[in-house]
PDB file of C-alpha atoms in Angstrom:
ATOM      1  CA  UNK A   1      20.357  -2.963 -16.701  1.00 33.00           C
ATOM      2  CA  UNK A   2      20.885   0.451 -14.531  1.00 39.00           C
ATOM      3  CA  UNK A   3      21.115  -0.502 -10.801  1.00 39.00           C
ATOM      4  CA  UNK A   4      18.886   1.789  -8.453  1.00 40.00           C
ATOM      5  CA  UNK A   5      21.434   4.286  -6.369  1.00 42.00           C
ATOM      6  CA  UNK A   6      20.839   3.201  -2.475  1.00 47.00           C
ATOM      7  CA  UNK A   7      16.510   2.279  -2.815  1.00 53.00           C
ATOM      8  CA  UNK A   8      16.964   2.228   0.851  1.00 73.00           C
ATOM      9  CA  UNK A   9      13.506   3.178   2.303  1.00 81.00           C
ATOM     10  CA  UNK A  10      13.176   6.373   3.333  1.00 88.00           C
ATOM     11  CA  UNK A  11       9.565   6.379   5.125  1.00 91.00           C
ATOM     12  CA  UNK A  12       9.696  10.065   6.914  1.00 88.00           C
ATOM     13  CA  UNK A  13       8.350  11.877   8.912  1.00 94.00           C
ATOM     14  CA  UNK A  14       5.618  10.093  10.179  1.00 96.00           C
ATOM     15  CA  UNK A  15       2.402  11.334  11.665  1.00 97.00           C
ATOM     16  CA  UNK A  16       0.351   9.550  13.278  1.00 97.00           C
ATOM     17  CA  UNK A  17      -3.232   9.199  14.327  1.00 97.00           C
ATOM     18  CA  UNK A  18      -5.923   7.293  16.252  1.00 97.00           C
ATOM     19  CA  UNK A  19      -8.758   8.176  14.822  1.00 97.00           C
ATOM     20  CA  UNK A  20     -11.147   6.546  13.022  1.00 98.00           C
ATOM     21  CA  UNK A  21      -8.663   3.779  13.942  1.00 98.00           C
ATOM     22  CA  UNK A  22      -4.746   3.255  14.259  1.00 98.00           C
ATOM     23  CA  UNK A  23      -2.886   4.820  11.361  1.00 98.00           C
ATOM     24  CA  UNK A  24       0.172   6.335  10.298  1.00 98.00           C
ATOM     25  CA  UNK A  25       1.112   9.007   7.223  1.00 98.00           C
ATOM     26  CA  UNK A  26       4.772  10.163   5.641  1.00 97.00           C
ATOM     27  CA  UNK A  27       5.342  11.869   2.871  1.00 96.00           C
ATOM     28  CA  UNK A  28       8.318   9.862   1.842  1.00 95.00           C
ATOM     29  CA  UNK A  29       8.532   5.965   0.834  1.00 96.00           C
ATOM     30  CA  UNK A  30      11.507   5.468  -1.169  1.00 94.00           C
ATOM     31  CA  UNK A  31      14.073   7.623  -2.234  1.00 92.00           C
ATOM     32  CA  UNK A  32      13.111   9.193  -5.423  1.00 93.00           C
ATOM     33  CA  UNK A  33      15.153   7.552  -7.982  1.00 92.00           C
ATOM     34  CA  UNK A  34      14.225   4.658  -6.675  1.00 93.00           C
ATOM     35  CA  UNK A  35      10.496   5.114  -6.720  1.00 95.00           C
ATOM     36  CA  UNK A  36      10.970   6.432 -10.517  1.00 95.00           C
ATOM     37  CA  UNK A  37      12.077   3.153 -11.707  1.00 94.00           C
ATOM     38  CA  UNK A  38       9.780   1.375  -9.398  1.00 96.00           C
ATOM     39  CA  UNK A  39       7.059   2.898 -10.938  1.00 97.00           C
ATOM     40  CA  UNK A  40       8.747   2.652 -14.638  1.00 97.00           C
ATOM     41  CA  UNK A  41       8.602  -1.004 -14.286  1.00 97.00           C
ATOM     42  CA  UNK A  42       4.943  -1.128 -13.189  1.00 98.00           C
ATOM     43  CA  UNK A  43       3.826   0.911 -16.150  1.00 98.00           C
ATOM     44  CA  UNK A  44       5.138  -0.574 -19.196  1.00 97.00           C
ATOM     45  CA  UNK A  45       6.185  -4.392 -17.862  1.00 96.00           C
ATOM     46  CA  UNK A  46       4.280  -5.382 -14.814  1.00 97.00           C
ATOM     47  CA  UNK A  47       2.784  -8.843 -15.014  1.00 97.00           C
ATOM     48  CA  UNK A  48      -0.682  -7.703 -13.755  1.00 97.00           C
ATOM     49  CA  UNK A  49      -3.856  -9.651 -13.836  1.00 96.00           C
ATOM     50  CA  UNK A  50      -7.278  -8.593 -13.393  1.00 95.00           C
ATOM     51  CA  UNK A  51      -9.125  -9.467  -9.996  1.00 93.00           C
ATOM     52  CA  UNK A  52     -12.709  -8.760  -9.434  1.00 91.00           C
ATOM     53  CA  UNK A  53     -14.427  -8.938  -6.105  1.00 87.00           C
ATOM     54  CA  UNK A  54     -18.284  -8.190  -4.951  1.00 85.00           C
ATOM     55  CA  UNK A  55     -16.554  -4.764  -3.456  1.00 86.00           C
ATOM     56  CA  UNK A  56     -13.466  -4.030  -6.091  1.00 89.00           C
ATOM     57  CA  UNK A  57     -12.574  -4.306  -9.730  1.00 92.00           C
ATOM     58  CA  UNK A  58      -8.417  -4.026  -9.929  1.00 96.00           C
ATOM     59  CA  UNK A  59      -5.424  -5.228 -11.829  1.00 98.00           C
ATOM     60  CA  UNK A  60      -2.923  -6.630  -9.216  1.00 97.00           C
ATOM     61  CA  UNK A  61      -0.070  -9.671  -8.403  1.00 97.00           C
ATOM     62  CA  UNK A  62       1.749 -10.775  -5.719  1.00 96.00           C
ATOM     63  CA  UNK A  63       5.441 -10.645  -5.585  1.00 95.00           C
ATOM     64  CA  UNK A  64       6.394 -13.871  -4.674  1.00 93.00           C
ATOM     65  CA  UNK A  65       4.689 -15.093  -8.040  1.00 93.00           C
ATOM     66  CA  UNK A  66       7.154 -13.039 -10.093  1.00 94.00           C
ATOM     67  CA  UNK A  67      11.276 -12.518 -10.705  1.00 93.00           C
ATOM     68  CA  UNK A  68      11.828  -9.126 -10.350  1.00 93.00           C
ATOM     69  CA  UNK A  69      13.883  -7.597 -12.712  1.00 94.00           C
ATOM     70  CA  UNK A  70      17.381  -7.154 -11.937  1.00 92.00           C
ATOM     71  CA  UNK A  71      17.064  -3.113 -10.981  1.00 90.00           C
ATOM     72  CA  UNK A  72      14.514  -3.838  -8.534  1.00 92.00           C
ATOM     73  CA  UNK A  73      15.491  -7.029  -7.176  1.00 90.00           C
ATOM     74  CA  UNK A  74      15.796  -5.245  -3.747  1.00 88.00           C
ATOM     75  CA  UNK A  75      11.964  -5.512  -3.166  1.00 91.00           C
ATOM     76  CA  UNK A  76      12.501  -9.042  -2.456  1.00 87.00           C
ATOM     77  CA  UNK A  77      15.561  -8.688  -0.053  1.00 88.00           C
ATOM     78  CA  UNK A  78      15.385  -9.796   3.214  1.00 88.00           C
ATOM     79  CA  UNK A  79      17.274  -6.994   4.783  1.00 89.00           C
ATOM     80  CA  UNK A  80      14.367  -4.029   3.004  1.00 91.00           C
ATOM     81  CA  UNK A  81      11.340  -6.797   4.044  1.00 93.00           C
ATOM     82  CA  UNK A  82      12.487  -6.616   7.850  1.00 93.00           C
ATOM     83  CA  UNK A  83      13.034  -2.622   7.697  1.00 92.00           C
ATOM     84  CA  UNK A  84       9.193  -2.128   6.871  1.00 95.00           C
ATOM     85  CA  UNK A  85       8.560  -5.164   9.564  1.00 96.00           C
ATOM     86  CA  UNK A  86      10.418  -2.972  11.892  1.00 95.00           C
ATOM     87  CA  UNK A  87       9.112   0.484  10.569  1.00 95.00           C
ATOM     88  CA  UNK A  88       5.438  -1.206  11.041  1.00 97.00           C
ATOM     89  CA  UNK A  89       6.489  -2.475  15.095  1.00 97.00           C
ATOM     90  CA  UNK A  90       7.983   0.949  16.177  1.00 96.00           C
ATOM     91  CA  UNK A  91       4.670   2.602  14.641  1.00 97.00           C
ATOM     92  CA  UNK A  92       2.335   0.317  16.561  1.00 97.00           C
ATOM     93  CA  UNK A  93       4.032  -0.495  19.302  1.00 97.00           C
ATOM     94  CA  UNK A  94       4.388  -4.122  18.624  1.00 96.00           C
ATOM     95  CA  UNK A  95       5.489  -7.558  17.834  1.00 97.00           C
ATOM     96  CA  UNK A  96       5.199  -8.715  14.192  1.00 98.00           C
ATOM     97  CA  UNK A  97       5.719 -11.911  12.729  1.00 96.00           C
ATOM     98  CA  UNK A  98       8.526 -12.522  10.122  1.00 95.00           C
ATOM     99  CA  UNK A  99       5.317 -13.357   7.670  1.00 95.00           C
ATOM    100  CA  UNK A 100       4.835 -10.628   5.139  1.00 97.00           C
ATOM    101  CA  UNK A 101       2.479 -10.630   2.074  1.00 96.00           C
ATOM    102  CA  UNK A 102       3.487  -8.553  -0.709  1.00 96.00           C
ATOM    103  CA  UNK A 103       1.244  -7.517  -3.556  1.00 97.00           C
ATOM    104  CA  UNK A 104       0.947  -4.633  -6.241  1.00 98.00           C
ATOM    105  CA  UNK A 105      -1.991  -3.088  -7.055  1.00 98.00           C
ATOM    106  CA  UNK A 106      -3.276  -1.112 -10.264  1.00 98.00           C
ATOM    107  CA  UNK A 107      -6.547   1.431 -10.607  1.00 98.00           C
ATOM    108  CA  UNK A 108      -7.352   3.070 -13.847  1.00 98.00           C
ATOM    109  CA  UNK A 109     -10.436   4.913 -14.942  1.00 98.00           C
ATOM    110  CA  UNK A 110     -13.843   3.694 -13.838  1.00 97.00           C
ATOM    111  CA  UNK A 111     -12.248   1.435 -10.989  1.00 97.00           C
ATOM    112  CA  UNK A 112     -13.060   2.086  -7.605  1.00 96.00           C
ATOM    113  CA  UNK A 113     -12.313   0.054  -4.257  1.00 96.00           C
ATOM    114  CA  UNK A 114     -15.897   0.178  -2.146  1.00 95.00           C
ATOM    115  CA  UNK A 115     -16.319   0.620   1.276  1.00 96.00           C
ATOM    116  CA  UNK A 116     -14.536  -2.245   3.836  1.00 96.00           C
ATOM    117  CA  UNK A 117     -12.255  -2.936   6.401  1.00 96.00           C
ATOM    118  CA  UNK A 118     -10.029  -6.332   5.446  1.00 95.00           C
ATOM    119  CA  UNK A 119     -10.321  -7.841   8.868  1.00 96.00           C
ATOM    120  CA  UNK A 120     -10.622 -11.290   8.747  1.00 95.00           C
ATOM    121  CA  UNK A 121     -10.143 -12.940  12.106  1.00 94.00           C
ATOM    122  CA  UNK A 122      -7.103 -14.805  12.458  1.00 92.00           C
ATOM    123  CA  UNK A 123      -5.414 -13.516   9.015  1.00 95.00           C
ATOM    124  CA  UNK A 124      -3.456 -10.091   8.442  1.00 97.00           C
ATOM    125  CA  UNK A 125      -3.608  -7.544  11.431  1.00 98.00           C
ATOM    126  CA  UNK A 126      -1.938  -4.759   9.771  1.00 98.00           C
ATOM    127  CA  UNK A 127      -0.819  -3.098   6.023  1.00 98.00           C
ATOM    128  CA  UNK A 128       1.468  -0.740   4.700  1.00 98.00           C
ATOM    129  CA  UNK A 129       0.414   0.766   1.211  1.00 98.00           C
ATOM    130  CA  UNK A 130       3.071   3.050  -0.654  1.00 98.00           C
ATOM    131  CA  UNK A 131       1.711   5.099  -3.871  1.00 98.00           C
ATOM    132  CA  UNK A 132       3.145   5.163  -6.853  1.00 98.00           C
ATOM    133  CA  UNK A 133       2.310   7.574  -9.965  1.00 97.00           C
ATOM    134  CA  UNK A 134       2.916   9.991 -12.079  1.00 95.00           C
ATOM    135  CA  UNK A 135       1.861  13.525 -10.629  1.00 91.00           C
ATOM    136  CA  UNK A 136      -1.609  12.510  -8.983  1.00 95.00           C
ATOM    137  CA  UNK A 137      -4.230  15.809  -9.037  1.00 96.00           C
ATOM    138  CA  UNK A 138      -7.455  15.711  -7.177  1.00 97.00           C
ATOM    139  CA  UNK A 139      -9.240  15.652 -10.253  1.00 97.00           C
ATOM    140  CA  UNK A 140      -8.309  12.306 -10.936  1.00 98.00           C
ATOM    141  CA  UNK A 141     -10.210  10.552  -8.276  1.00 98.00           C
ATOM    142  CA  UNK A 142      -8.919   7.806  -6.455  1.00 98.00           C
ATOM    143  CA  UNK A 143      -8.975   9.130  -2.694  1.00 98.00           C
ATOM    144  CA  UNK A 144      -7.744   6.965   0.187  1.00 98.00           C
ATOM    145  CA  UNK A 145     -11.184   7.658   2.282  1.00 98.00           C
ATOM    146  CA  UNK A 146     -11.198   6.506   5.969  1.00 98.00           C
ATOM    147  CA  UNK A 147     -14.640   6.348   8.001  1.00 98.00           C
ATOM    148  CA  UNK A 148     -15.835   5.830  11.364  1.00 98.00           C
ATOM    149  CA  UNK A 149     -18.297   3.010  10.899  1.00 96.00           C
ATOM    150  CA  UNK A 150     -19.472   1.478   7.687  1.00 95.00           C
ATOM    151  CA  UNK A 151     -21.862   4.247   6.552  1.00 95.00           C
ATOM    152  CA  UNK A 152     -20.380   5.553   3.490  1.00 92.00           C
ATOM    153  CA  UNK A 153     -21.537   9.159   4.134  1.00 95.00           C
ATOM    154  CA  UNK A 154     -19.985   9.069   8.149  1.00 97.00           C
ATOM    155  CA  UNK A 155     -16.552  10.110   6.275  1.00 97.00           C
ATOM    156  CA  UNK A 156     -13.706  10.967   8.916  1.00 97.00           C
ATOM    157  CA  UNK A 157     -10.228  11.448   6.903  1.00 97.00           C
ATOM    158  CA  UNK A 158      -9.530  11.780   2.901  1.00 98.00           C
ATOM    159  CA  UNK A 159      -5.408  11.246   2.237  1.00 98.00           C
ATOM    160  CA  UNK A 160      -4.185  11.616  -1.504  1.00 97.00           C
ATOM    161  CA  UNK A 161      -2.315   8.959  -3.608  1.00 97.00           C
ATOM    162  CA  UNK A 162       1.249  11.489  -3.358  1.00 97.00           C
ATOM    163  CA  UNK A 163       3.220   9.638  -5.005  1.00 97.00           C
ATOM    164  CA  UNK A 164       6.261   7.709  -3.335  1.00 97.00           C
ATOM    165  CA  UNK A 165       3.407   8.131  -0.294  1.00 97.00           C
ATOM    166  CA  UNK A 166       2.742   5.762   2.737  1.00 97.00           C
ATOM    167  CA  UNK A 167      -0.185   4.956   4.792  1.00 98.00           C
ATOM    168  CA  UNK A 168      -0.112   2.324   7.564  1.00 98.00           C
ATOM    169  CA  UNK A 169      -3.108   1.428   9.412  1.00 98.00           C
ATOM    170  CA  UNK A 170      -3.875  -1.084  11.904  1.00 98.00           C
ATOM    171  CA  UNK A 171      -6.686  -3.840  10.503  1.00 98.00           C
ATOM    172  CA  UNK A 172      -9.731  -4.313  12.825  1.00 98.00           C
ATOM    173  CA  UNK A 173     -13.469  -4.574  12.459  1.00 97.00           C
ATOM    174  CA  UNK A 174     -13.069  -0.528  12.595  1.00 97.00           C
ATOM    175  CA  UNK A 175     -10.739  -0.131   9.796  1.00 98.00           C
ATOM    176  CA  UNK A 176     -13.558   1.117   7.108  1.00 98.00           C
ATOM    177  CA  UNK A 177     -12.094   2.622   4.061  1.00 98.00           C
ATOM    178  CA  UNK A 178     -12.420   3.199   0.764  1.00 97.00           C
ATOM    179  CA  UNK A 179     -10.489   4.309  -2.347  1.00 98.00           C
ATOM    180  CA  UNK A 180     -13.117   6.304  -4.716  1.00 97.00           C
ATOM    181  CA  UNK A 181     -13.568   6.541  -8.023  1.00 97.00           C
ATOM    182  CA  UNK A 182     -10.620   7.114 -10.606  1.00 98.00           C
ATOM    183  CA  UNK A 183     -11.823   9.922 -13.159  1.00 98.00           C
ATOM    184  CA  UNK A 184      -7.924   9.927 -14.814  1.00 97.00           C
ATOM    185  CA  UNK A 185      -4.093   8.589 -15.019  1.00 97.00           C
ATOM    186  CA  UNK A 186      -3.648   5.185 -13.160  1.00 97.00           C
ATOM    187  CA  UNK A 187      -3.055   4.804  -9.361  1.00 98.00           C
ATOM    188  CA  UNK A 188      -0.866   1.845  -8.369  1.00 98.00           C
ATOM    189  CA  UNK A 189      -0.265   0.691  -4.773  1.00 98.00           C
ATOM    190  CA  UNK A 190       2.481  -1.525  -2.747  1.00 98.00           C
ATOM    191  CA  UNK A 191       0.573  -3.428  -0.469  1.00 98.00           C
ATOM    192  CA  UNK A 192       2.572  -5.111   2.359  1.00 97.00           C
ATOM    193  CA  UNK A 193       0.544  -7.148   5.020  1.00 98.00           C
ATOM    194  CA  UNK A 194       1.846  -8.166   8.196  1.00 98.00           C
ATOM    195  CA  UNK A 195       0.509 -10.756  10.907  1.00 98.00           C
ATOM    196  CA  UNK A 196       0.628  -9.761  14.711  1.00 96.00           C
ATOM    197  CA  UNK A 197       3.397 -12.544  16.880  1.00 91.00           C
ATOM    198  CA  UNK A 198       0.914 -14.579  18.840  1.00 82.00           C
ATOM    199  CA  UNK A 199       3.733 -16.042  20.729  1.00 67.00           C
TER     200      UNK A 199
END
């Protein structure tokens, strides 16, 4: 099978905001080719399974239940893990432990992710979500919405699913957001959570 030319990660440039809570935008995830085969791979041969909660209906898996295949082994490499650990510290300004969960995530018409915020005290303080799809328009839903309490309508920032996108964002009781409605094409999402050092 084709190996993936240098799938270093190429998150850049970065802006960054405070508002409704900690967060962080680029552009660029992966390099392109990369992302391409990434995204190949999570079309036609991902082993996804369908989860539904009281606030989300999605097809998803975690990494560390699967073998990659051999193209895209370097998802599971130690050496790309601790370059989004570090990626996540020098955004936040902080100390990470060597923990990381890694799931994939799948959206396709009539799926929507409700209002929420993911904090649950003691568990996962922070994510990293990279997009992945094939030429995302508005008209097919599926909006990243962030919000400044938990009132749906008190909307503060919409970001689109680019592809080969990331969003990082800082999990507290404040962290409200949403993903609305897909109306077309399927959305999928590397999810990457990370657990503050308490030592």
């Amino acid at each position: 099978m084709k190996t993936s030319t240098n799938p270093d990660l190429r998150i850049g440039p970065v802006t960054k905001s405070e508002l409704p809570f900690p967060h962080a935008f680029s552009p660029n995830a992966f390099n392109i080719e990369f992302s391409m085969e990434l995204l190949s791979w999570l079309e036609k041969s991902a082993p996804w399974s369908l989860t539904e909660t009281d606030f989300y209906e999605q097809y998803e898996f975690s990494f560390y239940d699967i073998d990659l295949p051999s193209n895209l082994i370097y998802l599971g490499n130690h050496e790309y893990l601790n370059q989004i650990k570090k990626f996540m510290e020098n955004v936040f300004a902080i100390a990470l432990d060597d923990k990381i969960d890694c799931t994939a995530h799948k959206l396709i018409p009539g799926q929507r992710i409700r209002i929420h915020n993911d904090f649950i005290p003691g568990m996962e303080t922070h994510r990293l979500l990279i997009q992945l799809n094939r030429g995302w328009i508005d008209e097919n839903g599926g909006m990243l919405m962030l919000f400044n309490g938990t009132d749906p309508n008190d909307l503060s920032n919409i970001y689109r699913p680019i592809h080969n996108s990331a969003f990082a964002f800082e999990i507290s009781t404040k962290s409200n957001h949403a993903v609305s409605t897909i109306k077309g094409g399927e959305r999928f999402t590397l999810v990457y959570s990370f657990y503050r050092n308490r030592e």
